[in-house]
XYZ file of C-alpha atoms in Angstrom:
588
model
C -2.326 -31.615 46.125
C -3.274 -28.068 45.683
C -5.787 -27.213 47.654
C -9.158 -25.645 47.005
C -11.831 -24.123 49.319
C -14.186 -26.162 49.093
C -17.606 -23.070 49.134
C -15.863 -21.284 46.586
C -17.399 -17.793 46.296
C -19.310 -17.555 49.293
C -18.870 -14.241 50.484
C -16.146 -15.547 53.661
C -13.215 -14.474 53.986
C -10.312 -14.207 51.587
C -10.132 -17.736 48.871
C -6.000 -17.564 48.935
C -5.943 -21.410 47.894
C -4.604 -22.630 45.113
C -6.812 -21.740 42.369
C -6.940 -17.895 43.800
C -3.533 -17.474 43.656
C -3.208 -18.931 40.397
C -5.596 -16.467 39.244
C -3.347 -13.740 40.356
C -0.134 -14.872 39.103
C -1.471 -15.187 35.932
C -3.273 -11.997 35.533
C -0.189 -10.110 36.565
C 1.836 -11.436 34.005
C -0.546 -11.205 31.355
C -1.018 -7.447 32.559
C 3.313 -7.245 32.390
C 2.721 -8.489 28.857
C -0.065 -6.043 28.122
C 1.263 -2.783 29.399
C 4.194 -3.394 27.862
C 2.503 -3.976 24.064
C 0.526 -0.587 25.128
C 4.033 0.794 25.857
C 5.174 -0.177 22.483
C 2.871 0.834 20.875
C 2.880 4.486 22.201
C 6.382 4.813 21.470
C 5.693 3.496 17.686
C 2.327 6.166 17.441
C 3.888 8.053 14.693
C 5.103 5.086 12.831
C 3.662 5.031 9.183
C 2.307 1.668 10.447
C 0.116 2.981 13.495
C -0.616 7.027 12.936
C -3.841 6.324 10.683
C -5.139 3.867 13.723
C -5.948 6.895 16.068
C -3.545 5.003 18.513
C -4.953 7.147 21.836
C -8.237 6.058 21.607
C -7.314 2.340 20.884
C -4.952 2.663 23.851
C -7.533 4.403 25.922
C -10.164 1.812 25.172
C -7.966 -1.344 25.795
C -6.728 -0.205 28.591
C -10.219 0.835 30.162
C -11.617 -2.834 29.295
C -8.211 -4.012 31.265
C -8.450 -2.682 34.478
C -12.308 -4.562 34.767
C -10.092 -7.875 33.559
C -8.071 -7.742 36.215
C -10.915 -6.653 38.335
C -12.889 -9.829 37.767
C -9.830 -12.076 37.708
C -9.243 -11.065 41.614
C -13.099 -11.044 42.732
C -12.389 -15.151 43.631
C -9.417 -14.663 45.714
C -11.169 -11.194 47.532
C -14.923 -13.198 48.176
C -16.901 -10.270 47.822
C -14.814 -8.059 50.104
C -15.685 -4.878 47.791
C -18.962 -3.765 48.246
C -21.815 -4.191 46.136
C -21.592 -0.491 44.546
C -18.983 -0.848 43.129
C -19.386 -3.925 40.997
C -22.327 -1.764 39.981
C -20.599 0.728 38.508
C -18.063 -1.211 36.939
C -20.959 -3.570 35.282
C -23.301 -0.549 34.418
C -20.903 2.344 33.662
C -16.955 1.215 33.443
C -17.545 -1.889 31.302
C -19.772 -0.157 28.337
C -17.616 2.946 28.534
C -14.815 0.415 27.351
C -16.505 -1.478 25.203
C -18.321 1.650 23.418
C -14.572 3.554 22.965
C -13.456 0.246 21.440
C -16.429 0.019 19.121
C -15.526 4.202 18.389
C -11.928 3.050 17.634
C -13.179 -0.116 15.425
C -14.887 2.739 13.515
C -11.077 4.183 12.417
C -11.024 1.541 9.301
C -13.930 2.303 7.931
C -13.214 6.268 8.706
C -9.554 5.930 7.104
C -10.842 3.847 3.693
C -13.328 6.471 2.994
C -10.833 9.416 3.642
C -8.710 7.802 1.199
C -11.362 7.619 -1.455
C -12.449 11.921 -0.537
C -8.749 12.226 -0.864
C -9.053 10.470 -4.780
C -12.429 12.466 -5.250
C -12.204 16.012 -3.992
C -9.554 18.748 -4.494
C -7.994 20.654 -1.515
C -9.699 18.746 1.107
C -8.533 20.337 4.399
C -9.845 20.851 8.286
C -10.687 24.197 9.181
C -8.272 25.816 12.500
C -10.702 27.163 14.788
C -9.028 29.812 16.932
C -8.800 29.723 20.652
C -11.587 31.364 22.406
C -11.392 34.208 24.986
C -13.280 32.987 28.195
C -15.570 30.625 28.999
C -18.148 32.131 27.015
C -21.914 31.573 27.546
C -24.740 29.249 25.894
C -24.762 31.281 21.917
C -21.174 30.980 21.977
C -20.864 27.008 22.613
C -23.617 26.773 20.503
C -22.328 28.897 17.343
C -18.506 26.709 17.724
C -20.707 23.524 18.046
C -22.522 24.252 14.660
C -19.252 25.022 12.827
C -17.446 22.466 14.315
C -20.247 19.849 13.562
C -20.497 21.530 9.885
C -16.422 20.868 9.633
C -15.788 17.526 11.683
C -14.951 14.373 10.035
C -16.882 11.051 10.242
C -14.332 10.111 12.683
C -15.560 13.189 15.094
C -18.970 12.871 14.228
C -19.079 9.113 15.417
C -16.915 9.679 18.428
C -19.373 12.336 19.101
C -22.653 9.949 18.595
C -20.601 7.452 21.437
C -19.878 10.059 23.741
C -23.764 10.539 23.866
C -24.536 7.165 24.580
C -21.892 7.206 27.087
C -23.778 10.446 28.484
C -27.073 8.053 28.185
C -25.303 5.537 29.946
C -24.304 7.483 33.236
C -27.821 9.408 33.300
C -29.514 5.770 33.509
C -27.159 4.120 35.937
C -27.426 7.187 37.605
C -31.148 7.573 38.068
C -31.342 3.729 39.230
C -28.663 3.745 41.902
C -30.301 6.666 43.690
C -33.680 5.314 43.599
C -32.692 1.794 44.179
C -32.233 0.974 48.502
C -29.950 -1.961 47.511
C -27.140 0.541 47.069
C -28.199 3.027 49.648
C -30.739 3.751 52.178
C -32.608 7.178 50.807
C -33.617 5.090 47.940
C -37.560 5.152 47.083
C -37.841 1.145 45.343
C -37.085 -2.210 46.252
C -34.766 -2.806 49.875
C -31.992 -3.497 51.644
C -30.478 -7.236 51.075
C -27.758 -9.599 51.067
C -24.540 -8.906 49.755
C -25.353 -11.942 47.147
C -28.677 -10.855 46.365
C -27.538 -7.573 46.016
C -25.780 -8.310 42.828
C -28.774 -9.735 41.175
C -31.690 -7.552 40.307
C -33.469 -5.241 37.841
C -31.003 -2.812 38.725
C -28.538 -4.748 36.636
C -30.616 -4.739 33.409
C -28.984 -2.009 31.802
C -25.503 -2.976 31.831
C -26.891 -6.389 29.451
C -28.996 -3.118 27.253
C -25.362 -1.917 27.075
C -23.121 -4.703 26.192
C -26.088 -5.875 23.718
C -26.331 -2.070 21.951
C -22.340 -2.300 21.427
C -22.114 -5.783 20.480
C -24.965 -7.078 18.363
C -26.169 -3.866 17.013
C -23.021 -1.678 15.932
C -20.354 -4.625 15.953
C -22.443 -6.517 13.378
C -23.770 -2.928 11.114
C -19.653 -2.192 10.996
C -18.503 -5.808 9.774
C -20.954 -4.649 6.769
C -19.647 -2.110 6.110
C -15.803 -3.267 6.098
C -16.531 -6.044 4.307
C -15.331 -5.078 0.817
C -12.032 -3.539 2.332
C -9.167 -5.281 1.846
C -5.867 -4.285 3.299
C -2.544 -5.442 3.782
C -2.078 -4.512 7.227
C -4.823 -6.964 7.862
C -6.808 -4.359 9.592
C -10.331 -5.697 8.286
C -9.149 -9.195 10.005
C -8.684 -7.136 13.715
C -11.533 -5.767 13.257
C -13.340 -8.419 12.418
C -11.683 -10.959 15.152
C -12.626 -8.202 17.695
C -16.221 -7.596 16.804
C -16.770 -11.774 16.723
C -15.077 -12.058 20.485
C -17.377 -8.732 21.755
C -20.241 -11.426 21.240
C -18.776 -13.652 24.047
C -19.189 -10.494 26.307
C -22.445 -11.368 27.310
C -22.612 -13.328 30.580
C -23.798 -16.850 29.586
C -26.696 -18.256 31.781
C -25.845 -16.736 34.660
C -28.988 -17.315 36.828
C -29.698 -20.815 35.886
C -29.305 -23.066 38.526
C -27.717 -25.961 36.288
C -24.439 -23.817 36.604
C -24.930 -23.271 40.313
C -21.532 -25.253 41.085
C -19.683 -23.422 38.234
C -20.774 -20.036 39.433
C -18.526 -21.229 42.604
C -15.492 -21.178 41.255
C -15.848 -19.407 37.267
C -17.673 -16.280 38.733
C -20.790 -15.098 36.184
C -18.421 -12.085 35.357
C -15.476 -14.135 34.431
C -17.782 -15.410 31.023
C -16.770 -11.843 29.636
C -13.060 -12.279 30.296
C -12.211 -14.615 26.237
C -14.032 -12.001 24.626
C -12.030 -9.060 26.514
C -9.109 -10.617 26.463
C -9.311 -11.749 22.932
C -10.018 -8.187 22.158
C -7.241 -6.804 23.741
C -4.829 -9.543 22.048
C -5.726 -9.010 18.325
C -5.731 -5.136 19.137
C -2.640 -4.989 19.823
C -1.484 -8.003 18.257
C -1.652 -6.967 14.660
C -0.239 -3.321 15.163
C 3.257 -4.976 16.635
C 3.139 -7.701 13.960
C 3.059 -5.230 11.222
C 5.749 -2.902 12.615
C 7.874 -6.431 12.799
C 7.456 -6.563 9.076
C 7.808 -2.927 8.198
C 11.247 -2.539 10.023
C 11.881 -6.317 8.747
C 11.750 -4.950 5.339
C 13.217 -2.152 5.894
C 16.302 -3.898 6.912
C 16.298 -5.806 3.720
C 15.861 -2.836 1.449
C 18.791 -0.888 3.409
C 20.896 -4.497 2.997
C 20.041 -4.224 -0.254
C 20.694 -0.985 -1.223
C 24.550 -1.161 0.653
C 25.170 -4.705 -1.555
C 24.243 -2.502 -5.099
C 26.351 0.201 -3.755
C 29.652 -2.184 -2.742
C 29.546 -4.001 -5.796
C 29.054 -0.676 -8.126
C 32.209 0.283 -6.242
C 33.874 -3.231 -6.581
C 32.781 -2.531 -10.441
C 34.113 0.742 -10.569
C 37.551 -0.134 -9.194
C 37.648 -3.356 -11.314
C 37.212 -0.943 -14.602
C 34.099 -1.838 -15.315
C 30.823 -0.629 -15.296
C 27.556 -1.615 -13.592
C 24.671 -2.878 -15.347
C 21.888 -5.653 -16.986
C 19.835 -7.330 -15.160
C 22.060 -9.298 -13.382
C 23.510 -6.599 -10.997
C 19.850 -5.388 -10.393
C 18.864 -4.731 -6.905
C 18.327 -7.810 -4.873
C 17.301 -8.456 -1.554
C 18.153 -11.213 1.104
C 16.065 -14.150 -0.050
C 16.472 -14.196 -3.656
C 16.849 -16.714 -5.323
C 18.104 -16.964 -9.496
C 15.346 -17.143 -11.806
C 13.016 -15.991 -9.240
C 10.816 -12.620 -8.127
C 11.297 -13.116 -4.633
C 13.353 -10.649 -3.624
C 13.894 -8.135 -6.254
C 13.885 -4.787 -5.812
C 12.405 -2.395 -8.877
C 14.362 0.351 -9.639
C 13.226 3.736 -9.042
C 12.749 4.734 -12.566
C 10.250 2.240 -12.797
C 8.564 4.678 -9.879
C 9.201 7.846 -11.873
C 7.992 6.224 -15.317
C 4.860 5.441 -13.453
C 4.063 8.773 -11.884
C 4.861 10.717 -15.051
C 2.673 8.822 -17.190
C -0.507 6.677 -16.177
C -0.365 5.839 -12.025
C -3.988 5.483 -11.396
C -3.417 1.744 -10.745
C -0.527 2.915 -8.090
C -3.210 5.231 -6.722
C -6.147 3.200 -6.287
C -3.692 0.633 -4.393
C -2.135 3.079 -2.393
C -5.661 4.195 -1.245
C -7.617 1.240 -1.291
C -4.743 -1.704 0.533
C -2.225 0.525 1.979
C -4.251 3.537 2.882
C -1.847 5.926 2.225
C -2.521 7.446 -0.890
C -1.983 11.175 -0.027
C 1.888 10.447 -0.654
C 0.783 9.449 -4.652
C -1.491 12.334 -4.881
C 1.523 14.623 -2.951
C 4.274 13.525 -5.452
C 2.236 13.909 -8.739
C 1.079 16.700 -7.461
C 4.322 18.405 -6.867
C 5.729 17.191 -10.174
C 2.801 19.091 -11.825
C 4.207 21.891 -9.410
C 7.406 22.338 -10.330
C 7.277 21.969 -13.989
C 4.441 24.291 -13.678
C 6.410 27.102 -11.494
C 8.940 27.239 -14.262
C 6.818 27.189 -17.330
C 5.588 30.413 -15.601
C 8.951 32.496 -13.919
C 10.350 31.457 -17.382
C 7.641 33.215 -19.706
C 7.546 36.309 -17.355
C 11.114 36.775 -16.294
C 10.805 40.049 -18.536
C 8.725 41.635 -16.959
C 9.235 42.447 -12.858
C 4.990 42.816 -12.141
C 4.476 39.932 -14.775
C 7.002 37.960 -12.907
C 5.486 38.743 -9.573
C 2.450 37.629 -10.621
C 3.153 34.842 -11.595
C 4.813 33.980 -8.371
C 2.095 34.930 -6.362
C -0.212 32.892 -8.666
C 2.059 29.860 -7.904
C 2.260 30.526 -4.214
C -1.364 30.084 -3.909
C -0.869 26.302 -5.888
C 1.270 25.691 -3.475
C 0.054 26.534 -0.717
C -2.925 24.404 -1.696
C -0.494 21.768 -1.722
C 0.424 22.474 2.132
C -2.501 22.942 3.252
C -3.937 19.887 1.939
C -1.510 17.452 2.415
C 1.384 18.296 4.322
C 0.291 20.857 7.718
C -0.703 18.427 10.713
C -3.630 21.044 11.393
C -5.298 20.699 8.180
C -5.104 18.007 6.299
C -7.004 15.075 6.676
C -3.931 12.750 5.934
C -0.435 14.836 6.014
C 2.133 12.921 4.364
C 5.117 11.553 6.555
C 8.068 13.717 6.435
C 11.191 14.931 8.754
C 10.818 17.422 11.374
C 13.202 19.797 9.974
C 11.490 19.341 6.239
C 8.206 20.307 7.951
C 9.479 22.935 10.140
C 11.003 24.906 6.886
C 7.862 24.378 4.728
C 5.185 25.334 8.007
C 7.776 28.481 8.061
C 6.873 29.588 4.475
C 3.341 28.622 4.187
C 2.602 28.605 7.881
C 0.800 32.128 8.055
C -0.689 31.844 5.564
C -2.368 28.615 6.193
C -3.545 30.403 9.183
C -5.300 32.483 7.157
C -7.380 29.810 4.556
C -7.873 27.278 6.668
C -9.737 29.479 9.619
C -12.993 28.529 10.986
C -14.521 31.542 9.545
C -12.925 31.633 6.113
C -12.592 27.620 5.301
C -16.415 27.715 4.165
C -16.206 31.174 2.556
C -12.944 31.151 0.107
C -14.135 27.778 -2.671
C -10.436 27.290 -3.497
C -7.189 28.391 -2.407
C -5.635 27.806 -5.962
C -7.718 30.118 -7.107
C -8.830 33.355 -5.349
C -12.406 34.454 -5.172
C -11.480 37.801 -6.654
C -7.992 37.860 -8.077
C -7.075 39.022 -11.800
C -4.425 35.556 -11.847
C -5.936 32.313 -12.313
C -3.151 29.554 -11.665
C -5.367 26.892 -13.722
C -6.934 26.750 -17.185
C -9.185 24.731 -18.872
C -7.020 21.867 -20.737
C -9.124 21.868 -23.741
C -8.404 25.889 -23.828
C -4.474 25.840 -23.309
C -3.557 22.119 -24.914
C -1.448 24.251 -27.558
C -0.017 26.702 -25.713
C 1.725 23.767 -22.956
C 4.908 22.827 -24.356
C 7.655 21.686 -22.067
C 10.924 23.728 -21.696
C 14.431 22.368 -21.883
C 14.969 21.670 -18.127
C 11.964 19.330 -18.197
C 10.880 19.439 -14.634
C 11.229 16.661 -12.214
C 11.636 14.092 -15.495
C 12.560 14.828 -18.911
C 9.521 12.009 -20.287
C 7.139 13.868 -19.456
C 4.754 13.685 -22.773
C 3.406 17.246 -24.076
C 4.958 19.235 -20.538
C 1.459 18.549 -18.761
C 1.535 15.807 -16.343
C -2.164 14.695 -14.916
C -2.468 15.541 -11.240
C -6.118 13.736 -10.974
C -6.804 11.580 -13.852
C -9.584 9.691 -11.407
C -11.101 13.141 -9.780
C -13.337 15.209 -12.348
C -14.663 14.563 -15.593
C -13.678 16.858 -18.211
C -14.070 17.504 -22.411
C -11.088 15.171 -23.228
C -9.976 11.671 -22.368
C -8.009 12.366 -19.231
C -8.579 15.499 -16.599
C -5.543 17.489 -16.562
C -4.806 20.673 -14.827
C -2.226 23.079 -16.212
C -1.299 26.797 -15.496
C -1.855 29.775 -17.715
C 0.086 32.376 -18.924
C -0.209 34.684 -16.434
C -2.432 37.373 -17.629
C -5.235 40.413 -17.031
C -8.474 38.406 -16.433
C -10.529 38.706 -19.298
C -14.291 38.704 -17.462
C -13.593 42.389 -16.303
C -15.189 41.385 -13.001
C -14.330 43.769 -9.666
C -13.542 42.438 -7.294
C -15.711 39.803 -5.132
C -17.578 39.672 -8.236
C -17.587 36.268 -8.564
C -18.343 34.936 -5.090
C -20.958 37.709 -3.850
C -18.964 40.122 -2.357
C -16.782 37.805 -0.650
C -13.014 38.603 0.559
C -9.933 36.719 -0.648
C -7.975 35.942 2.723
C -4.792 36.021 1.390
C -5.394 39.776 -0.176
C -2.337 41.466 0.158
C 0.088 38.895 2.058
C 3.405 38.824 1.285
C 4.640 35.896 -1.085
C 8.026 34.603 1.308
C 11.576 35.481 -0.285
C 11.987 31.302 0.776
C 9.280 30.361 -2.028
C 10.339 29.419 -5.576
C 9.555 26.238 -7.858
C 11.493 23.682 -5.524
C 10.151 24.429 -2.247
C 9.193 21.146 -2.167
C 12.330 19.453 -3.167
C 13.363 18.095 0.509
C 9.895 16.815 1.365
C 9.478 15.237 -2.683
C 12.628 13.376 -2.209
C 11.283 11.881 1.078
C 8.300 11.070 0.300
C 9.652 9.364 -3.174
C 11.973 7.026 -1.090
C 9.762 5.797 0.804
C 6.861 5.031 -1.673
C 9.764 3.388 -3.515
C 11.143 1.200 -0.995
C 7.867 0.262 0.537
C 4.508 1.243 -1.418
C 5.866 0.289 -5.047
C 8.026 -2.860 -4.170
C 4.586 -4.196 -2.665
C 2.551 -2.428 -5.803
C 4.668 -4.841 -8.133
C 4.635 -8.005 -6.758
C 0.584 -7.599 -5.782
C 0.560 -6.697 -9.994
C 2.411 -9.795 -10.616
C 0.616 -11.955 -8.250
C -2.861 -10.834 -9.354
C -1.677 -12.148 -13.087
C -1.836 -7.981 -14.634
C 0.479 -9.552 -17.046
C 3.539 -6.919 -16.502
C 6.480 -6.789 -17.999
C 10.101 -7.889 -15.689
């Protein structure tokens, strides 16, 4: 029979019976478990999957709420052989530390879904790059970067900002009442010296229930409104959710009635926070892993799939015969005949999308697989391209024409960069290779540098188009409908109707049916405006830099052809069979 000492928490000396030891085993296997999810996860940080989750401050906040877990599972087995201050700091200042970075890091879905709807909404939406001061630097100085930054910073800093003054709050409290307080020392002014067991019980422990009941039934609650119309497929809303619901548990459950008196013995008043903590820490991690397993899962069966098409075209090739119909479509493992399940949709079905009507791809991307900066990235790049040689072709007769026309299109795409592709800048960079983004940062690098500055991000209104230059890259559709007619090469694809392609059909309202942005000829400006004229006197930051010899209409190729792949294999397999599912009524 195991045995079990038989005052339980009393205070004595060590409980190493059975039930204490038990307690350790199994919270250092559970933490085995747990650092090792944490260590997956970090490696996995940049995975498609996990970068929009602001992975540090999850990890940060898991793995502050874990060290008080194992804290409390060992307080049985040590009897109260810590002293009293320190379970007052854990319970007053360690605990709601952990619990308020968790509720900052709950914050990220709500953060991400309405970055993805700015991204929809506004045109070159970028961070400023606020430049390394010299010094320290004295109260004005803190003061001025404070105001820009908190003119500049995302909801996400702004929030993480409004917890690290509660945790600020937090300290200055638990602060004030340990010094004053002569249970935890003697120069205290209120109350006196006591037992080790009465110690722990007290007004002094008031705030620490303030805490846990701020964080848990005030913001857990106001954020499950918020979320509740969001519905991913990562099943983010559901972690969330599941999280918030076991931060209720947190709140020690009758500890000082005397009903539980032989409980409190042996399940310690503290231990009534461990299901909600450890639920927490379970579903945080939980549902990251899980959907990695079913990215790389499908991954595998896209690559399968794609080396089966390409053996049997060769079987098909050697056999004299060529590949086609629907019955050599791409298929992956699973599939059955006369069944969906399975099939892959070619990627002209992607490119007949984004050159004619994708706002349905783009309010999916955005909305259930928050990633819709690599829809907005591709059509925009499209529009790019075709544009870039609809211009070097109509000025290749003339060397300043032609030069103009290349700065003008330098400036579109740096746009492009700055907005969606540099790691500084943009609020959601698409996911490319290191080399692809090295070469690109290396032609639009310095000049990004330039735009997206502290001091000149709230000065210049668009990078497109300069404040004061005689090129404008864009023209008003209902001006220049006429004058667009698509050349022979036909950009990026050949069907594209008219040779204007609609970067933002859901951003701006305009005079005709759809908004669609298109270059001009490049040409004198006709307002006869000096320069600055238009913006008050302001400067144009890129006035007088060098367009790179690198530049020209397929800059982007590399990162297009990336970024198309994997929307193909991934975002439009799933955009399909959700369209199918949901009874749209499409076509096979």
């Amino acid at each position: 029979m195991v045995y079990l000492n038989p005052g339980g928490f009393d205070f004595g000396s060590e409980n190493l019976d059975g039930y204490g030891i038990s307690n350790i085993v199994f919270i250092v296997t559970y933490s085995l478990f747990f650092y090792s999810a944490c260590f997956f996860t970090w490696i996995y940080r940049k995975h498609p999957v996990l970068r929009m989750r602001n992975v540090p401050l999850m990890l940060l906040s898991v793995l502050t709420m874990h060290v008080f877990t194992f804290a409390v599972f060992i307080v049985y087995t040590m009897n109260g052989a810590f002293p009293c201050q320190v379970e007052y700091w854990c319970m007053c200042l360690y605990l709601p530390i952990g619990i308020g970075l968790y509720q900052a890091y709950n914050q990220q879905l709500l953060i991400v879904s309405r970055g993805q709807a700015a991204l929809i909404t506004k045109d070159e939406l970028f961070k400023p790059i606020f430049p390394k001061g010299k010094g320290f630097g004295g109260p004005k100085y803190w003061a001025f970067r404070f105001k820009i930054w908190w003119q500049s910073v995302s909801s996400k800093g702004k929030y993480e900002g409004f917890v690290l003054i509660g945790i600020v709050i937090q300290f200055t409290v638990s602060f004030i009442i340990y010094n004053i307080s002569r249970k935890f020392n003697h120069y205290g002014i209120v109350d006196h010296h006591t037992s080790p067991g009465l110690c722990r019980r007290g007004w002094e422990w008031v705030p620490t229930i303030i805490w846990q009941f701020s964080w848990n039934y005030i913001f857990g609650p106001y954020l499950l409104w918020n979320i509740r119309m969001i519905k991913d497929i990562y099943h983010w809303r559901l972690q969330t959710t599941l999280a918030i619901i076991a931060g209720y548990t947190t709140k020690i459950l009758r500890e000082e009635s005397d009903k539980f008196a032989p409980v409190n013995k042996y399940w310690l008043p503290a231990m009534w926070l461990i299901p909600g903590l450890m639920t927490i820490e379970i579903v945080t991690l939980g549902f990251p892993i899980y959907a990695i397993y079913n990215n790389k899962k499908a991954a595998r069966e896209v690559n399968n799939a794609l080396a089966d098409f390409d053996q049997k075209r060769f079987q098909s090739f050697d056999e004299g015969t060529t590949l086609g119909g629907s019955e050599n479509s791409l298929q992956t493992k699973g599939s059955t005949k006369g069944s969906k399940k399975g099939k892959m949709y070619p990627m002209e079905s992607l490119d007949a999308c984004l050159s004619g009507n994708h706002d349905g791809l783009q309010v999916y991307a955005s909305c259930m697989e928050l990633n819709g900066e690599n829809i907005i990235f591709l059509t925009k790049v499209i529009a790019f391209t075709q544009q870039c040689q609809k211009a070097f072709y109509e000025t290749c007769k003339s060397t300043t024409e032609f030069r103009r026309a290349r700065t003008a299109m330098f400036r579109v795409g740096l746009s492009i960069f700055v907005s969606l592709v540099h790691d500084g800048t943009a609020s959601y960079p698409i996911n490319i290779e290191s080399n692809i983004y090295t070469q690109l940062d290396g032609i639009f690098g310095p000049a990004t540098a330039l735009v997206a500055s502290a001091k000149e991000a709230s000065r210049s209104p668009s990078i497109a188009t300069p404040v004061s230059s005689k090129i404008t890259p864009w023209d008003d559709p209902a001006e220049s409908t006429a004058d667009i007619q698509e050349d022979a090469n036909g950009g990026y694809f050949s069907n594209v109707e008219n040779g204007s392609y609609p970067m933002r059909t859901m951003s701006r309202k305009s005079s005709g049916n759809e908004s669609s942005e298109h270059i001009v000829r490049v040409r004198e400006s006709e307002t006869g405006m000096a320069a600055g004229g238009l913006s008050g006197g302001r400067s144009d930051p890129l006035e007088g830099v060098k367009v790179p010899g690198e530049f020209d209409e397929r800059v982007f190729d590399a990162a297009f052809r990336s970024v198309r792949f994997m929307v193909w294999t991934e975002t439009w397999q799933r955009y399909m069979l959700w369209r199918r599912s949901s009874g749209s009524g499409m076509e096979d």
